[in-house]
């Protein structure tokens, strides 16, 4: 391909390629010469009239090549100049330096233990119910067969929120039982995790706030055998397939009969002796058959339905699982303590 127009065009392409663009001014000049409304390539395009027909196609393609080269050069230079502008006066910024790692948090050990317990019961069809921590006396005590002046109220030192003693910080998650039974119809199969409060002196073993998981199952023909089997299942999931439990008679106002459940912890070393008081058994929860009075108080016919309930503390189980020797660690938010649970999910 030859001819004046071709030569001129090739010259322009060489010129585009050779141009250096280091400033906004050079960028503007480049744009108007090669990409602007009256740019040189348009002018050269006009010369296609003078090209013999059989060469017109080649000429057109060469023009297009020139245009793309100019556009690419322009785009790249524009980005480079923008970056240079942005970092002007910040010349010590090293854009190639690796980023700061993002510090990930960790789950609280009580959440870890609680989530484990929840998923064990979810697997057999229990549904999570969450309820209020500020509760009316009726749901926390009266409905749960613990009327005013009932001696069982002495078992729990209550934080009352008003002089009339009607509003309180719930002393147990059993309050969720009455909330659920007054609003849902059997069959009911729920677990209720949450925080509870008692006016206790804070020590390595006791705190004025702690956590429980409550369970409630109400249907026709629910029996104590169902309760035992459910709790054995729980113990085996939580403490291993060989876990053993024992069920001891006890007393709670809201269940009849009532029981406490121990899991066999063993007596292998001195610590085992200390935490099980030399018996090898560890108490993990209270439970029983829902007292007919409770069902009646909440509008469920005790002639038709029966149910079981249980309530367990979380802190003690978390302390055992993670070998934490002082309950206060859970509430102090000391990151040196919390960071140790980073690997857990
Ligand atoms: N609410 C009792 C407590 O705080 C624990 C408990 C015992 C819950 C027996 C229950 C139950 O549901 O049936 O100590």
Tab-separated table of C-alpha atoms and ligand atoms in Angstrom:
chain	number	residue	atom	x	y	z
A	1	UNK	CA	0.000	0.000	0.000
A	2	UNK	CA	1.389	3.245	-0.943
A	3	UNK	CA	0.410	6.760	-1.731
A	4	UNK	CA	0.567	10.001	0.137
A	5	UNK	CA	-2.459	9.388	2.283
A	6	UNK	CA	-1.096	6.045	3.504
A	7	UNK	CA	2.247	7.618	4.310
A	8	UNK	CA	0.654	10.416	6.223
A	9	UNK	CA	-1.519	8.015	8.181
A	10	UNK	CA	1.419	5.796	9.118
A	11	UNK	CA	3.265	8.859	10.272
A	12	UNK	CA	0.398	9.843	12.515
A	13	UNK	CA	0.224	6.359	14.020
A	14	UNK	CA	3.956	6.464	14.755
A	15	UNK	CA	3.443	9.875	16.296
A	16	UNK	CA	0.612	8.612	18.525
A	17	UNK	CA	2.759	5.764	19.691
A	18	UNK	CA	5.707	8.031	20.439
A	19	UNK	CA	3.795	10.665	22.381
A	20	UNK	CA	4.332	10.757	26.128
A	21	UNK	CA	1.565	12.061	28.349
A	22	UNK	CA	2.681	13.069	31.826
A	23	UNK	CA	0.373	15.912	32.737
A	24	UNK	CA	-3.229	17.012	32.516
A	25	UNK	CA	-2.192	19.591	29.916
A	26	UNK	CA	-0.531	16.993	27.713
A	27	UNK	CA	-3.591	14.819	28.116
A	28	UNK	CA	-5.889	17.601	26.921
A	29	UNK	CA	-3.645	18.356	23.968
A	30	UNK	CA	-3.530	14.688	23.012
A	31	UNK	CA	-7.281	14.417	23.174
A	32	UNK	CA	-7.910	17.410	20.938
A	33	UNK	CA	-5.334	16.321	18.375
A	34	UNK	CA	-6.385	12.681	18.043
A	35	UNK	CA	-9.842	12.312	19.578
A	36	UNK	CA	-11.431	15.772	19.577
A	37	UNK	CA	-14.203	17.017	17.299
A	38	UNK	CA	-11.763	18.227	14.656
A	39	UNK	CA	-9.056	15.671	15.122
A	40	UNK	CA	-6.413	14.777	12.628
A	41	UNK	CA	-7.748	11.280	12.058
A	42	UNK	CA	-11.070	12.688	10.871
A	43	UNK	CA	-9.150	14.833	8.477
A	44	UNK	CA	-7.246	11.804	7.182
A	45	UNK	CA	-10.513	9.889	6.891
A	46	UNK	CA	-11.657	12.583	4.480
A	47	UNK	CA	-8.735	11.639	2.242
A	48	UNK	CA	-10.292	8.237	1.583
A	49	UNK	CA	-11.899	9.867	-1.448
A	50	UNK	CA	-8.479	10.011	-3.096
A	51	UNK	CA	-7.717	6.340	-2.443
A	52	UNK	CA	-8.268	3.812	-5.233
A	53	UNK	CA	-11.319	1.639	-4.519
A	54	UNK	CA	-9.409	-1.610	-3.976
A	55	UNK	CA	-7.335	0.030	-1.230
A	56	UNK	CA	-10.196	1.797	0.553
A	57	UNK	CA	-10.785	-1.129	2.894
A	58	UNK	CA	-7.174	-1.262	4.063
A	59	UNK	CA	-7.126	2.438	4.532
A	60	UNK	CA	-10.294	2.311	6.641
A	61	UNK	CA	-8.843	-0.423	8.806
A	62	UNK	CA	-5.664	1.547	9.317
A	63	UNK	CA	-7.670	4.577	10.397
A	64	UNK	CA	-9.545	2.407	12.899
A	65	UNK	CA	-6.290	1.063	14.255
A	66	UNK	CA	-5.056	4.607	14.739
A	67	UNK	CA	-8.266	5.508	16.567
A	68	UNK	CA	-8.075	2.559	18.977
A	69	UNK	CA	-4.418	3.161	19.661
A	70	UNK	CA	-5.138	6.790	20.469
A	71	UNK	CA	-8.143	5.920	22.675
A	72	UNK	CA	-6.222	3.278	24.641
A	73	UNK	CA	-3.290	5.558	25.141
A	74	UNK	CA	-5.625	8.287	26.322
A	75	UNK	CA	-7.508	6.019	28.774
A	76	UNK	CA	-4.342	4.645	30.342
A	77	UNK	CA	-2.768	8.052	30.690
A	78	UNK	CA	-5.947	9.443	32.233
A	79	UNK	CA	-6.001	6.772	34.969
A	80	UNK	CA	-2.296	7.215	35.676
A	81	UNK	CA	-2.683	10.966	35.961
A	82	UNK	CA	-5.700	10.644	38.273
A	83	UNK	CA	-3.787	8.338	40.604
A	84	UNK	CA	-0.846	10.715	40.564
A	85	UNK	CA	-3.212	13.611	41.451
A	86	UNK	CA	-4.858	11.644	44.272
A	87	UNK	CA	-1.593	10.796	45.897
A	88	UNK	CA	0.003	14.187	45.408
A	89	UNK	CA	1.466	15.374	48.695
A	90	UNK	CA	1.151	11.827	49.985
A	91	UNK	CA	4.194	10.550	48.272
A	92	UNK	CA	5.005	8.312	51.221
A	93	UNK	CA	1.903	6.217	50.481
A	94	UNK	CA	2.964	2.894	49.075
A	95	UNK	CA	0.082	1.655	46.978
A	96	UNK	CA	1.704	-1.698	46.549
A	97	UNK	CA	1.933	-2.359	50.314
A	98	UNK	CA	-0.214	-5.286	51.536
A	99	UNK	CA	-3.414	-4.323	53.398
A	100	UNK	CA	-3.838	-4.347	57.156
A	101	UNK	CA	-5.340	-7.674	58.285
A	102	UNK	CA	-8.893	-7.292	59.606
A	103	UNK	CA	-9.126	-8.461	63.209
A	104	UNK	CA	-11.975	-10.956	63.495
A	105	UNK	CA	-13.935	-11.204	66.700
A	106	UNK	CA	-14.802	-14.442	68.422
A	107	UNK	CA	-17.971	-15.902	69.829
A	108	UNK	CA	-18.495	-15.644	73.549
A	109	UNK	CA	-17.955	-19.011	75.262
A	110	UNK	CA	-21.455	-18.845	76.744
A	111	UNK	CA	-22.894	-18.389	73.242
A	112	UNK	CA	-20.864	-21.364	72.054
A	113	UNK	CA	-22.223	-23.594	74.803
A	114	UNK	CA	-25.736	-22.239	74.404
A	115	UNK	CA	-25.694	-22.764	70.627
A	116	UNK	CA	-24.540	-26.319	71.127
A	117	UNK	CA	-27.389	-27.025	73.521
A	118	UNK	CA	-29.894	-25.373	71.195
A	119	UNK	CA	-28.814	-27.411	68.186
A	120	UNK	CA	-29.026	-30.657	70.179
A	121	UNK	CA	-32.683	-29.977	70.946
A	122	UNK	CA	-33.462	-28.555	67.518
A	123	UNK	CA	-32.436	-31.898	66.049
A	124	UNK	CA	-35.361	-33.537	67.834
A	125	UNK	CA	-37.891	-30.900	66.897
A	126	UNK	CA	-37.739	-28.313	69.682
A	127	UNK	CA	-38.327	-24.753	68.534
A	128	UNK	CA	-36.478	-21.783	70.037
A	129	UNK	CA	-38.595	-19.212	71.866
A	130	UNK	CA	-37.036	-16.022	73.120
A	131	UNK	CA	-38.834	-13.879	75.637
A	132	UNK	CA	-38.439	-10.738	77.717
A	133	UNK	CA	-36.028	-10.380	80.621
A	134	UNK	CA	-38.171	-7.731	82.312
A	135	UNK	CA	-41.166	-9.771	83.323
A	136	UNK	CA	-44.439	-9.499	85.178
A	137	UNK	CA	-44.687	-11.257	88.509
A	138	UNK	CA	-47.553	-13.391	87.193
A	139	UNK	CA	-45.537	-15.091	84.440
A	140	UNK	CA	-42.423	-15.566	86.554
A	141	UNK	CA	-44.099	-16.790	89.750
A	142	UNK	CA	-47.881	-16.879	90.069
A	143	UNK	CA	-48.663	-18.760	86.855
A	144	UNK	CA	-45.816	-21.120	87.697
A	145	UNK	CA	-47.672	-22.258	90.799
A	146	UNK	CA	-45.604	-20.047	93.068
A	147	UNK	CA	-48.149	-17.589	94.515
A	148	UNK	CA	-47.200	-14.690	96.735
A	149	UNK	CA	-46.010	-15.892	100.136
A	150	UNK	CA	-45.317	-19.332	98.729
A	151	UNK	CA	-42.179	-20.523	100.549
A	152	UNK	CA	-40.542	-21.414	97.213
A	153	UNK	CA	-40.158	-17.701	96.449
A	154	UNK	CA	-37.477	-17.689	99.100
A	155	UNK	CA	-35.410	-19.909	96.832
A	156	UNK	CA	-34.851	-16.986	94.522
A	157	UNK	CA	-33.768	-13.540	95.486
A	158	UNK	CA	-35.606	-11.350	93.095
A	159	UNK	CA	-34.693	-7.963	91.629
A	160	UNK	CA	-38.004	-6.106	91.699
A	161	UNK	CA	-38.328	-3.062	89.479
A	162	UNK	CA	-41.209	-1.332	91.242
A	163	UNK	CA	-42.425	-0.921	94.778
A	164	UNK	CA	-45.605	-2.828	93.999
A	165	UNK	CA	-43.375	-5.798	93.146
A	166	UNK	CA	-45.279	-6.398	89.937
A	167	UNK	CA	-42.363	-6.013	87.518
A	168	UNK	CA	-39.121	-7.874	87.977
A	169	UNK	CA	-36.042	-9.200	86.240
A	170	UNK	CA	-36.952	-12.808	85.504
A	171	UNK	CA	-35.370	-15.168	87.995
A	172	UNK	CA	-35.553	-18.158	85.651
A	173	UNK	CA	-36.423	-18.960	82.060
A	174	UNK	CA	-39.438	-20.876	83.390
A	175	UNK	CA	-41.298	-17.587	82.836
A	176	UNK	CA	-41.151	-18.415	79.116
A	177	UNK	CA	-43.229	-21.538	79.830
A	178	UNK	CA	-46.211	-19.472	80.986
A	179	UNK	CA	-45.721	-16.957	78.155
A	180	UNK	CA	-45.818	-19.759	75.597
A	181	UNK	CA	-48.633	-21.756	77.197
A	182	UNK	CA	-50.914	-18.709	77.345
A	183	UNK	CA	-50.363	-17.908	73.672
A	184	UNK	CA	-49.920	-21.272	71.936
A	185	UNK	CA	-51.976	-24.415	71.685
A	186	UNK	CA	-50.529	-27.884	72.268
A	187	UNK	CA	-48.637	-29.679	70.955
A	188	UNK	CA	-45.924	-27.381	72.275
A	189	UNK	CA	-42.259	-28.278	71.999
A	190	UNK	CA	-39.956	-25.376	72.756
A	191	UNK	CA	-36.630	-24.484	74.247
A	192	UNK	CA	-36.002	-21.038	75.660
A	193	UNK	CA	-32.433	-19.842	76.077
A	194	UNK	CA	-31.744	-16.598	77.852
A	195	UNK	CA	-30.386	-14.504	80.670
A	196	UNK	CA	-31.811	-14.544	84.174
A	197	UNK	CA	-31.106	-12.470	87.290
A	198	UNK	CA	-30.875	-13.134	90.993
A	199	UNK	CA	-29.832	-10.923	93.814
A	200	UNK	CA	-26.843	-12.971	94.857
A	201	UNK	CA	-23.456	-12.017	96.161
A	202	UNK	CA	-20.964	-12.286	93.321
A	203	UNK	CA	-18.238	-14.878	93.815
A	204	UNK	CA	-16.175	-17.337	91.774
A	205	UNK	CA	-19.192	-19.677	91.674
A	206	UNK	CA	-22.193	-17.338	91.689
A	207	UNK	CA	-23.278	-14.232	89.820
A	208	UNK	CA	-26.280	-11.926	89.856
A	209	UNK	CA	-26.811	-12.622	86.159
A	210	UNK	CA	-26.497	-15.955	84.426
A	211	UNK	CA	-28.043	-17.997	81.620
A	212	UNK	CA	-30.455	-20.880	81.401
A	213	UNK	CA	-32.058	-23.013	78.746
A	214	UNK	CA	-35.635	-24.013	79.468
A	215	UNK	CA	-37.435	-26.875	77.763
A	216	UNK	CA	-41.162	-27.541	77.565
A	217	UNK	CA	-43.057	-30.314	75.835
A	218	UNK	CA	-46.839	-30.531	76.052
A	219	UNK	CA	-49.039	-32.958	74.188
A	220	UNK	CA	-51.432	-35.819	74.812
A	221	UNK	CA	-49.831	-38.742	76.694
A	222	UNK	CA	-46.447	-37.195	77.437
A	223	UNK	CA	-44.871	-39.290	80.198
A	224	UNK	CA	-41.958	-39.229	82.608
A	225	UNK	CA	-40.326	-41.892	80.436
A	226	UNK	CA	-40.338	-39.397	77.534
A	227	UNK	CA	-38.620	-36.892	79.786
A	228	UNK	CA	-35.925	-39.340	80.858
A	229	UNK	CA	-35.273	-40.477	77.311
A	230	UNK	CA	-35.014	-36.891	76.061
A	231	UNK	CA	-32.543	-35.981	78.780
A	232	UNK	CA	-30.463	-39.095	78.198
A	233	UNK	CA	-30.313	-38.151	74.522
A	234	UNK	CA	-29.185	-34.658	75.540
A	235	UNK	CA	-26.477	-35.958	77.893
A	236	UNK	CA	-25.082	-38.276	75.237
A	237	UNK	CA	-24.967	-35.553	72.602
A	238	UNK	CA	-23.386	-33.103	75.018
A	239	UNK	CA	-21.085	-35.331	77.072
A	240	UNK	CA	-20.364	-38.203	74.701
A	241	UNK	CA	-22.047	-41.475	73.682
A	242	UNK	CA	-21.147	-43.214	76.943
A	243	UNK	CA	-22.617	-40.522	79.182
A	244	UNK	CA	-24.742	-41.759	82.064
A	245	UNK	CA	-27.386	-39.797	83.909
A	246	UNK	CA	-29.212	-40.276	87.163
A	247	UNK	CA	-32.538	-38.748	88.071
A	248	UNK	CA	-33.051	-37.814	91.747
A	249	UNK	CA	-36.389	-36.823	93.291
A	250	UNK	CA	-36.535	-33.125	94.099
A	251	UNK	CA	-39.007	-30.308	94.509
A	252	UNK	CA	-40.059	-27.433	92.256
A	253	UNK	CA	-43.433	-25.683	92.574
A	254	UNK	CA	-44.149	-25.943	88.841
A	255	UNK	CA	-43.541	-29.668	88.370
A	256	UNK	CA	-44.971	-32.782	89.982
A	257	UNK	CA	-43.136	-35.047	90.297
A	258	UNK	CA	-39.914	-33.035	90.198
A	259	UNK	CA	-36.375	-34.231	89.790
A	260	UNK	CA	-32.788	-33.146	89.477
A	261	UNK	CA	-30.566	-34.703	86.860
A	262	UNK	CA	-26.923	-35.574	87.379
A	263	UNK	CA	-24.466	-36.592	84.703
A	264	UNK	CA	-21.599	-38.933	85.557
A	265	UNK	CA	-18.401	-36.940	85.423
A	266	UNK	CA	-15.982	-39.463	86.869
A	267	UNK	CA	-13.491	-39.516	89.696
A	268	UNK	CA	-10.213	-39.737	87.865
A	269	UNK	CA	-8.343	-36.918	89.513
A	270	UNK	CA	-8.404	-34.402	92.286
A	271	UNK	CA	-10.365	-31.843	90.271
A	272	UNK	CA	-13.063	-34.439	89.611
A	273	UNK	CA	-13.338	-35.013	93.372
A	274	UNK	CA	-13.628	-31.305	93.992
A	275	UNK	CA	-16.235	-30.455	91.362
A	276	UNK	CA	-18.394	-33.488	92.094
A	277	UNK	CA	-17.954	-33.232	95.857
A	278	UNK	CA	-16.465	-36.706	95.886
A	279	UNK	CA	-19.486	-38.421	94.274
A	280	UNK	CA	-18.441	-38.431	90.625
A	281	UNK	CA	-21.908	-37.042	89.753
A	282	UNK	CA	-22.618	-33.531	88.595
A	283	UNK	CA	-26.015	-31.863	88.777
A	284	UNK	CA	-26.932	-30.303	85.428
A	285	UNK	CA	-30.626	-29.450	85.611
A	286	UNK	CA	-34.017	-29.465	87.278
A	287	UNK	CA	-37.006	-31.061	85.585
A	288	UNK	CA	-40.338	-32.752	86.051
A	289	UNK	CA	-43.867	-33.239	84.808
A	290	UNK	CA	-45.648	-29.912	84.402
A	291	UNK	CA	-47.900	-29.452	87.449
A	292	UNK	CA	-51.597	-29.580	86.470
A	293	UNK	CA	-52.063	-26.260	88.275
A	294	UNK	CA	-49.607	-24.627	85.872
A	295	UNK	CA	-51.478	-25.994	82.857
A	296	UNK	CA	-54.767	-24.750	84.337
A	297	UNK	CA	-53.334	-21.289	85.119
A	298	UNK	CA	-52.268	-20.971	81.490
A	299	UNK	CA	-55.522	-22.174	79.983
A	300	UNK	CA	-54.543	-25.715	79.015
A	301	UNK	CA	-56.821	-28.577	80.089
A	302	UNK	CA	-54.811	-30.913	82.372
A	303	UNK	CA	-57.392	-33.656	81.798
A	304	UNK	CA	-56.402	-33.743	78.131
A	305	UNK	CA	-52.760	-32.755	78.093
A	306	UNK	CA	-49.651	-33.591	80.058
A	307	UNK	CA	-46.131	-32.289	79.642
A	308	UNK	CA	-42.604	-32.238	80.880
A	309	UNK	CA	-40.270	-29.335	81.518
A	310	UNK	CA	-36.655	-28.845	82.357
A	311	UNK	CA	-34.328	-25.974	83.070
A	312	UNK	CA	-30.553	-26.010	82.970
A	313	UNK	CA	-27.818	-23.532	83.762
A	314	UNK	CA	-25.340	-22.622	81.030
A	315	UNK	CA	-22.433	-21.168	82.987
A	316	UNK	CA	-21.603	-24.343	84.879
A	317	UNK	CA	-21.606	-26.423	81.703
A	318	UNK	CA	-19.439	-23.852	79.905
A	319	UNK	CA	-17.039	-23.756	82.867
A	320	UNK	CA	-16.656	-27.526	82.694
A	321	UNK	CA	-16.285	-27.627	78.956
A	322	UNK	CA	-13.701	-24.867	78.753
A	323	UNK	CA	-12.085	-25.395	82.181
A	324	UNK	CA	-12.934	-21.895	83.374
A	325	UNK	CA	-12.485	-21.678	87.121
A	326	UNK	CA	-14.276	-18.428	87.886
A	327	UNK	CA	-17.759	-17.470	86.628
A	328	UNK	CA	-16.805	-13.789	86.649
A	329	UNK	CA	-14.619	-14.253	83.565
A	330	UNK	CA	-17.802	-14.587	81.502
A	331	UNK	CA	-19.010	-11.097	82.329
A	332	UNK	CA	-15.858	-9.029	82.375
A	333	UNK	CA	-15.294	-8.729	78.634
A	334	UNK	CA	-11.558	-9.076	79.029
A	335	UNK	CA	-10.342	-9.619	75.461
A	336	UNK	CA	-7.434	-11.734	76.671
A	337	UNK	CA	-10.030	-14.219	77.889
A	338	UNK	CA	-12.415	-13.887	74.939
A	339	UNK	CA	-9.686	-14.182	72.293
A	340	UNK	CA	-9.025	-17.731	73.419
A	341	UNK	CA	-12.265	-18.825	71.765
A	342	UNK	CA	-11.376	-17.501	68.304
A	343	UNK	CA	-10.970	-20.934	66.795
A	344	UNK	CA	-14.467	-22.056	67.794
A	345	UNK	CA	-17.581	-21.463	65.774
B	1	LIG	N1	-36.527	-22.820	87.084
B	1	LIG	C1	-35.704	-23.688	87.889
B	1	LIG	C2	-34.547	-22.881	88.470
B	1	LIG	O1	-34.337	-21.791	88.065
B	1	LIG	C3	-35.134	-24.814	87.065
B	1	LIG	C4	-36.221	-25.767	86.619
B	1	LIG	C5	-36.520	-26.844	87.382
B	1	LIG	C6	-36.874	-25.539	85.438
B	1	LIG	C7	-37.517	-27.731	86.996
B	1	LIG	C8	-37.863	-26.425	85.043
B	1	LIG	C9	-38.183	-27.509	85.827
B	1	LIG	O2	-38.535	-26.274	83.905
B	1	LIG	O3	-39.131	-28.369	85.421
B	1	LIG	O4	-33.844	-23.380	89.290
